[in-house]
C-alpha cells in the first residue's frame, strides 16, 4: 500500500500535516469523516482517497463546490501524483506527498482483498496531468478535421437569384457602363452614332 501524507497549504487547516495509514479516508465537514474541515465551502462528505495496487486515487463525492486537481475540476476518479495540489471548494488547498513504498505487506491483508477494492473500471480513471491534454487533443483534432474539408466556392454558397444578379451587373458594367465612359471621354458620339443623331435632328453631326 502506498504511504502518503496530506499537507494543508491554505484554508482552515493551514499548516497541518496528516500522515495517512488507512487504505481509504474521507474528507468533509461531517464530524464522522476521517479528516474534518469546518468550512461552509466543504460538503459534509466531500472526497475520498484510497489505495489501489500502490497507487493513490481521489474521488469527488458529488460535492457542491467541486474538487480540483492542479486547477482542473474532476468529475471522475483520478489518480494522484506526488506534489499534486487538491483544491476543496474555493478556500482549502491540500498538497499530497507520496512517501517511498516499503517492501512489506500487512499480514491481515490478502491479495484478494486488494483486488476486490471498489476501484472503478480503468476507462473511468483519469490521470491529472492528462486532464488538460484531453481538452487540447479534442480541440486540435476538431481543427484538423475542419482544415481537411475543401473550401467551398463563393458562388456555390449563394442563392440562384443572387448569382443571376451578379451576372447582370457584370454584363451591364462590361457592355454598357465602360463603353459609355470611353465615348464620353473621347467625345466620339458623332463618329459612332452620326446616323442616329442626324435622323433625330438633321445636321447635328457633320
PDB file of C-alpha atoms in Angstrom:
ATOM      1  CA  UNK A   1       0.000   0.000   0.000  1.00  0.00           C
ATOM      2  CA  UNK A   2       1.313   3.417  -0.949  1.00  0.00           C
ATOM      3  CA  UNK A   3       2.124   5.656   2.009  1.00  0.00           C
ATOM      4  CA  UNK A   4       1.429   9.356   1.773  1.00  0.00           C
ATOM      5  CA  UNK A   5       0.678  12.440   3.777  1.00  0.00           C
ATOM      6  CA  UNK A   6      -1.530  15.456   3.210  1.00  0.00           C
ATOM      7  CA  UNK A   7      -0.141  18.949   3.773  1.00  0.00           C
ATOM      8  CA  UNK A   8      -2.759  21.693   4.085  1.00  0.00           C
ATOM      9  CA  UNK A   9      -1.462  24.745   2.230  1.00  0.00           C
ATOM     10  CA  UNK A  10      -4.471  27.040   2.737  1.00  0.00           C
ATOM     11  CA  UNK A  11      -7.867  27.078   4.418  1.00  0.00           C
ATOM     12  CA  UNK A  12      -8.996  26.355   7.942  1.00  0.00           C
ATOM     13  CA  UNK A  13      -6.311  23.688   8.480  1.00  0.00           C
ATOM     14  CA  UNK A  14      -3.370  25.655   7.040  1.00  0.00           C
ATOM     15  CA  UNK A  15      -0.024  24.195   8.088  1.00  0.00           C
ATOM     16  CA  UNK A  16      -1.446  20.896   9.297  1.00  0.00           C
ATOM     17  CA  UNK A  17       0.063  17.621   8.068  1.00  0.00           C
ATOM     18  CA  UNK A  18      -1.792  14.319   8.149  1.00  0.00           C
ATOM     19  CA  UNK A  19       0.063  11.024   7.775  1.00  0.00           C
ATOM     20  CA  UNK A  20      -2.339   8.599   6.076  1.00  0.00           C
ATOM     21  CA  UNK A  21      -2.125   4.990   7.193  1.00  0.00           C
ATOM     22  CA  UNK A  22      -5.607   3.790   6.259  1.00  0.00           C
ATOM     23  CA  UNK A  23      -6.411   2.247   2.916  1.00  0.00           C
ATOM     24  CA  UNK A  24      -9.274   4.697   2.468  1.00  0.00           C
ATOM     25  CA  UNK A  25     -10.149   8.031   4.059  1.00  0.00           C
ATOM     26  CA  UNK A  26     -12.921  10.561   3.653  1.00  0.00           C
ATOM     27  CA  UNK A  27     -12.604  14.320   3.921  1.00  0.00           C
ATOM     28  CA  UNK A  28     -15.577  16.564   4.598  1.00  0.00           C
ATOM     29  CA  UNK A  29     -17.417  18.807   7.017  1.00  0.00           C
ATOM     30  CA  UNK A  30     -19.153  15.935   8.795  1.00  0.00           C
ATOM     31  CA  UNK A  31     -17.522  15.003  12.124  1.00  0.00           C
ATOM     32  CA  UNK A  32     -17.672  11.337  11.108  1.00  0.00           C
ATOM     33  CA  UNK A  33     -15.116  11.941   8.306  1.00  0.00           C
ATOM     34  CA  UNK A  34     -11.508  10.866   8.812  1.00  0.00           C
ATOM     35  CA  UNK A  35     -10.422  14.474   8.258  1.00  0.00           C
ATOM     36  CA  UNK A  36     -12.975  17.112   9.219  1.00  0.00           C
ATOM     37  CA  UNK A  37     -12.778  20.608   7.711  1.00  0.00           C
ATOM     38  CA  UNK A  38     -15.077  23.121   9.357  1.00  0.00           C
ATOM     39  CA  UNK A  39     -15.752  25.279   6.317  1.00  0.00           C
ATOM     40  CA  UNK A  40     -19.103  26.032   4.661  1.00  0.00           C
ATOM     41  CA  UNK A  41     -17.395  25.609   1.277  1.00  0.00           C
ATOM     42  CA  UNK A  42     -16.820  21.931   2.104  1.00  0.00           C
ATOM     43  CA  UNK A  43     -19.615  19.391   1.695  1.00  0.00           C
ATOM     44  CA  UNK A  44     -20.423  17.019   4.539  1.00  0.00           C
ATOM     45  CA  UNK A  45     -18.771  14.193   2.587  1.00  0.00           C
ATOM     46  CA  UNK A  46     -16.577  15.974   0.058  1.00  0.00           C
ATOM     47  CA  UNK A  47     -13.970  13.489  -1.254  1.00  0.00           C
ATOM     48  CA  UNK A  48     -12.477  10.102  -0.575  1.00  0.00           C
ATOM     49  CA  UNK A  49      -8.888   8.994  -1.133  1.00  0.00           C
ATOM     50  CA  UNK A  50      -7.960   5.333  -1.408  1.00  0.00           C
ATOM     51  CA  UNK A  51      -5.100   2.988  -2.292  1.00  0.00           C
ATOM     52  CA  UNK A  52      -5.104   0.501  -5.117  1.00  0.00           C
ATOM     53  CA  UNK A  53      -2.073  -1.508  -6.217  1.00  0.00           C
ATOM     54  CA  UNK A  54       0.408   1.043  -4.794  1.00  0.00           C
ATOM     55  CA  UNK A  55      -1.394   3.963  -6.421  1.00  0.00           C
ATOM     56  CA  UNK A  56      -3.492   6.647  -4.755  1.00  0.00           C
ATOM     57  CA  UNK A  57      -6.821   7.736  -6.176  1.00  0.00           C
ATOM     58  CA  UNK A  58      -9.235  10.535  -5.385  1.00  0.00           C
ATOM     59  CA  UNK A  59     -12.990  10.623  -5.956  1.00  0.00           C
ATOM     60  CA  UNK A  60     -15.282  13.626  -5.567  1.00  0.00           C
ATOM     61  CA  UNK A  61     -18.425  12.605  -3.659  1.00  0.00           C
ATOM     62  CA  UNK A  62     -20.796  14.907  -5.563  1.00  0.00           C
ATOM     63  CA  UNK A  63     -19.642  17.901  -3.561  1.00  0.00           C
ATOM     64  CA  UNK A  64     -21.441  21.214  -4.020  1.00  0.00           C
ATOM     65  CA  UNK A  65     -18.389  23.364  -4.735  1.00  0.00           C
ATOM     66  CA  UNK A  66     -16.339  20.726  -6.519  1.00  0.00           C
ATOM     67  CA  UNK A  67     -12.863  19.247  -6.243  1.00  0.00           C
ATOM     68  CA  UNK A  68      -9.907  20.403  -8.341  1.00  0.00           C
ATOM     69  CA  UNK A  69      -6.529  18.821  -9.053  1.00  0.00           C
ATOM     70  CA  UNK A  70      -3.886  21.367 -10.086  1.00  0.00           C
ATOM     71  CA  UNK A  71      -6.681  23.791 -11.003  1.00  0.00           C
ATOM     72  CA  UNK A  72      -8.702  21.339 -13.119  1.00  0.00           C
ATOM     73  CA  UNK A  73     -12.095  20.218 -11.835  1.00  0.00           C
ATOM     74  CA  UNK A  74     -12.556  16.472 -11.753  1.00  0.00           C
ATOM     75  CA  UNK A  75     -15.760  14.578 -12.420  1.00  0.00           C
ATOM     76  CA  UNK A  76     -14.350  11.056 -12.308  1.00  0.00           C
ATOM     77  CA  UNK A  77     -11.947   9.081 -10.162  1.00  0.00           C
ATOM     78  CA  UNK A  78      -8.459  10.498 -10.704  1.00  0.00           C
ATOM     79  CA  UNK A  79      -5.017   9.111  -9.928  1.00  0.00           C
ATOM     80  CA  UNK A  80      -2.844  11.330  -7.752  1.00  0.00           C
ATOM     81  CA  UNK A  81       0.846  12.045  -8.240  1.00  0.00           C
ATOM     82  CA  UNK A  82       3.406  13.304  -5.778  1.00  0.00           C
ATOM     83  CA  UNK A  83       3.094  17.062  -5.325  1.00  0.00           C
ATOM     84  CA  UNK A  84      -0.421  17.374  -6.746  1.00  0.00           C
ATOM     85  CA  UNK A  85      -2.470  20.223  -5.305  1.00  0.00           C
ATOM     86  CA  UNK A  86      -6.029  19.314  -4.363  1.00  0.00           C
ATOM     87  CA  UNK A  87      -8.464  22.216  -4.025  1.00  0.00           C
ATOM     88  CA  UNK A  88     -11.608  21.568  -1.997  1.00  0.00           C
ATOM     89  CA  UNK A  89     -14.107  24.286  -2.741  1.00  0.00           C
ATOM     90  CA  UNK A  90     -12.616  27.763  -3.008  1.00  0.00           C
ATOM     91  CA  UNK A  91     -10.570  28.103   0.175  1.00  0.00           C
ATOM     92  CA  UNK A  92      -8.835  24.830   1.014  1.00  0.00           C
ATOM     93  CA  UNK A  93      -5.750  23.588  -0.834  1.00  0.00           C
ATOM     94  CA  UNK A  94      -4.077  20.308   0.105  1.00  0.00           C
ATOM     95  CA  UNK A  95      -0.760  19.032  -1.243  1.00  0.00           C
ATOM     96  CA  UNK A  96      -0.220  15.289  -1.456  1.00  0.00           C
ATOM     97  CA  UNK A  97       3.219  13.959  -0.566  1.00  0.00           C
ATOM     98  CA  UNK A  98       3.736  10.307  -1.528  1.00  0.00           C
ATOM     99  CA  UNK A  99       6.302   8.511   0.592  1.00  0.00           C
ATOM    100  CA  UNK A 100       8.626   5.705  -0.584  1.00  0.00           C
ATOM    101  CA  UNK A 101       6.942   2.301  -0.658  1.00  0.00           C
ATOM    102  CA  UNK A 102       8.193  -0.177   1.899  1.00  0.00           C
ATOM    103  CA  UNK A 103       8.711  -3.745   0.704  1.00  0.00           C
ATOM    104  CA  UNK A 104       6.423  -5.355   3.205  1.00  0.00           C
ATOM    105  CA  UNK A 105       2.767  -6.305   3.276  1.00  0.00           C
ATOM    106  CA  UNK A 106       0.258  -6.299   6.051  1.00  0.00           C
ATOM    107  CA  UNK A 107      -0.322  -9.838   7.319  1.00  0.00           C
ATOM    108  CA  UNK A 108      -4.044  -9.189   7.688  1.00  0.00           C
ATOM    109  CA  UNK A 109      -4.486  -8.059   4.069  1.00  0.00           C
ATOM    110  CA  UNK A 110      -4.621 -10.641   1.303  1.00  0.00           C
ATOM    111  CA  UNK A 111      -4.140 -10.046  -2.415  1.00  0.00           C
ATOM    112  CA  UNK A 112      -7.789 -10.991  -2.901  1.00  0.00           C
ATOM    113  CA  UNK A 113      -8.880  -8.153  -0.615  1.00  0.00           C
ATOM    114  CA  UNK A 114      -6.812  -5.706  -2.650  1.00  0.00           C
ATOM    115  CA  UNK A 115      -8.231  -6.986  -5.929  1.00  0.00           C
ATOM    116  CA  UNK A 116     -11.785  -6.607  -4.615  1.00  0.00           C
ATOM    117  CA  UNK A 117     -11.330  -2.958  -3.653  1.00  0.00           C
ATOM    118  CA  UNK A 118     -14.052  -0.792  -5.166  1.00  0.00           C
ATOM    119  CA  UNK A 119     -11.855   0.806  -7.826  1.00  0.00           C
ATOM    120  CA  UNK A 120     -13.868   1.887 -10.907  1.00  0.00           C
ATOM    121  CA  UNK A 121     -13.202   0.488 -14.335  1.00  0.00           C
ATOM    122  CA  UNK A 122      -9.883   1.517 -15.890  1.00  0.00           C
ATOM    123  CA  UNK A 123     -11.700   3.506 -18.581  1.00  0.00           C
ATOM    124  CA  UNK A 124     -13.287   5.669 -15.854  1.00  0.00           C
ATOM    125  CA  UNK A 125      -9.960   6.689 -14.285  1.00  0.00           C
ATOM    126  CA  UNK A 126      -8.131   9.804 -15.353  1.00  0.00           C
ATOM    127  CA  UNK A 127      -4.627  10.920 -14.503  1.00  0.00           C
ATOM    128  CA  UNK A 128      -4.402  14.629 -13.526  1.00  0.00           C
ATOM    129  CA  UNK A 129      -1.637  15.504 -15.986  1.00  0.00           C
ATOM    130  CA  UNK A 130      -3.862  14.202 -18.772  1.00  0.00           C
ATOM    131  CA  UNK A 131      -6.808  16.475 -17.923  1.00  0.00           C
ATOM    132  CA  UNK A 132      -5.657  19.491 -19.927  1.00  0.00           C
ATOM    133  CA  UNK A 133      -4.143  17.267 -22.628  1.00  0.00           C
ATOM    134  CA  UNK A 134      -7.537  15.675 -23.311  1.00  0.00           C
ATOM    135  CA  UNK A 135      -9.166  19.082 -23.895  1.00  0.00           C
ATOM    136  CA  UNK A 136      -6.377  20.236 -26.219  1.00  0.00           C
ATOM    137  CA  UNK A 137      -6.414  16.877 -28.061  1.00  0.00           C
ATOM    138  CA  UNK A 138     -10.099  17.177 -28.864  1.00  0.00           C
ATOM    139  CA  UNK A 139      -9.645  20.800 -29.939  1.00  0.00           C
ATOM    140  CA  UNK A 140      -6.693  20.017 -32.241  1.00  0.00           C
ATOM    141  CA  UNK A 141      -8.481  17.036 -33.795  1.00  0.00           C
ATOM    142  CA  UNK A 142     -11.518  19.204 -34.489  1.00  0.00           C
ATOM    143  CA  UNK A 143      -9.303  21.861 -36.096  1.00  0.00           C
ATOM    144  CA  UNK A 144      -7.593  19.279 -38.304  1.00  0.00           C
ATOM    145  CA  UNK A 145     -10.923  17.929 -39.469  1.00  0.00           C
ATOM    146  CA  UNK A 146     -12.012  21.446 -40.414  1.00  0.00           C
ATOM    147  CA  UNK A 147      -8.769  22.060 -42.296  1.00  0.00           C
ATOM    148  CA  UNK A 148      -9.186  18.856 -44.305  1.00  0.00           C
ATOM    149  CA  UNK A 149     -12.576  19.933 -45.596  1.00  0.00           C
ATOM    150  CA  UNK A 150     -12.219  21.624 -49.035  1.00  0.00           C
ATOM    151  CA  UNK A 151     -13.116  25.278 -49.161  1.00  0.00           C
ATOM    152  CA  UNK A 152     -16.460  25.843 -50.836  1.00  0.00           C
ATOM    153  CA  UNK A 153     -16.568  28.183 -53.782  1.00  0.00           C
ATOM    154  CA  UNK A 154     -18.100  31.538 -53.073  1.00  0.00           C
ATOM    155  CA  UNK A 155     -20.740  31.366 -55.788  1.00  0.00           C
ATOM    156  CA  UNK A 156     -21.903  27.911 -54.748  1.00  0.00           C
ATOM    157  CA  UNK A 157     -22.960  29.321 -51.383  1.00  0.00           C
ATOM    158  CA  UNK A 158     -25.193  31.985 -52.969  1.00  0.00           C
ATOM    159  CA  UNK A 159     -28.848  31.527 -53.973  1.00  0.00           C
ATOM    160  CA  UNK A 160     -29.689  31.389 -57.682  1.00  0.00           C
ATOM    161  CA  UNK A 161     -31.221  34.868 -57.795  1.00  0.00           C
ATOM    162  CA  UNK A 162     -28.026  36.388 -56.366  1.00  0.00           C
ATOM    163  CA  UNK A 163     -25.884  34.641 -58.994  1.00  0.00           C
ATOM    164  CA  UNK A 164     -28.152  35.958 -61.785  1.00  0.00           C
ATOM    165  CA  UNK A 165     -27.992  39.456 -60.284  1.00  0.00           C
ATOM    166  CA  UNK A 166     -24.188  39.390 -60.180  1.00  0.00           C
ATOM    167  CA  UNK A 167     -24.076  38.248 -63.822  1.00  0.00           C
ATOM    168  CA  UNK A 168     -26.494  41.004 -64.896  1.00  0.00           C
ATOM    169  CA  UNK A 169     -24.485  43.672 -63.081  1.00  0.00           C
ATOM    170  CA  UNK A 170     -21.282  42.409 -64.665  1.00  0.00           C
ATOM    171  CA  UNK A 171     -22.865  42.424 -68.129  1.00  0.00           C
ATOM    172  CA  UNK A 172     -24.106  45.999 -67.606  1.00  0.00           C
ATOM    173  CA  UNK A 173     -20.709  47.234 -66.442  1.00  0.00           C
ATOM    174  CA  UNK A 174     -18.809  45.480 -69.233  1.00  0.00           C
ATOM    175  CA  UNK A 175     -21.040  46.285 -72.210  1.00  0.00           C
ATOM    176  CA  UNK A 176     -22.807  49.482 -71.156  1.00  0.00           C
ATOM    177  CA  UNK A 177     -21.098  51.489 -68.459  1.00  0.00           C
ATOM    178  CA  UNK A 178     -17.484  51.105 -69.639  1.00  0.00           C
ATOM    179  CA  UNK A 179     -18.250  51.911 -73.360  1.00  0.00           C
ATOM    180  CA  UNK A 180     -20.323  54.922 -72.248  1.00  0.00           C
ATOM    181  CA  UNK A 181     -17.449  56.301 -70.179  1.00  0.00           C
ATOM    182  CA  UNK A 182     -14.950  55.776 -73.037  1.00  0.00           C
ATOM    183  CA  UNK A 183     -17.189  57.501 -75.603  1.00  0.00           C
ATOM    184  CA  UNK A 184     -17.893  60.373 -73.229  1.00  0.00           C
ATOM    185  CA  UNK A 185     -14.207  60.922 -72.501  1.00  0.00           C
ATOM    186  CA  UNK A 186     -13.145  60.746 -76.170  1.00  0.00           C
ATOM    187  CA  UNK A 187     -16.231  62.636 -77.450  1.00  0.00           C
ATOM    188  CA  UNK A 188     -16.823  60.111 -80.244  1.00  0.00           C
ATOM    189  CA  UNK A 189     -20.619  60.371 -80.232  1.00  0.00           C
ATOM    190  CA  UNK A 190     -20.968  61.710 -83.789  1.00  0.00           C
ATOM    191  CA  UNK A 191     -18.298  59.422 -85.197  1.00  0.00           C
ATOM    192  CA  UNK A 192     -20.011  56.348 -83.880  1.00  0.00           C
ATOM    193  CA  UNK A 193     -23.685  57.330 -83.981  1.00  0.00           C
ATOM    194  CA  UNK A 194     -23.926  60.138 -86.594  1.00  0.00           C
ATOM    195  CA  UNK A 195     -26.727  58.399 -88.480  1.00  0.00           C
ATOM    196  CA  UNK A 196     -28.785  58.013 -85.323  1.00  0.00           C
ATOM    197  CA  UNK A 197     -28.338  61.641 -84.193  1.00  0.00           C
ATOM    198  CA  UNK A 198     -28.959  63.103 -87.725  1.00  0.00           C
ATOM    199  CA  UNK A 199     -32.127  61.042 -88.001  1.00  0.00           C
ATOM    200  CA  UNK A 200     -33.363  62.636 -84.813  1.00  0.00           C
ATOM    201  CA  UNK A 201     -32.094  66.134 -85.533  1.00  0.00           C
ATOM    202  CA  UNK A 202     -30.759  66.709 -89.088  1.00  0.00           C
ATOM    203  CA  UNK A 203     -27.410  68.477 -89.268  1.00  0.00           C
ATOM    204  CA  UNK A 204     -26.478  67.896 -85.634  1.00  0.00           C
ATOM    205  CA  UNK A 205     -23.498  65.811 -86.725  1.00  0.00           C
ATOM    206  CA  UNK A 206     -21.331  66.919 -89.694  1.00  0.00           C
TER     207      UNK A 206
END
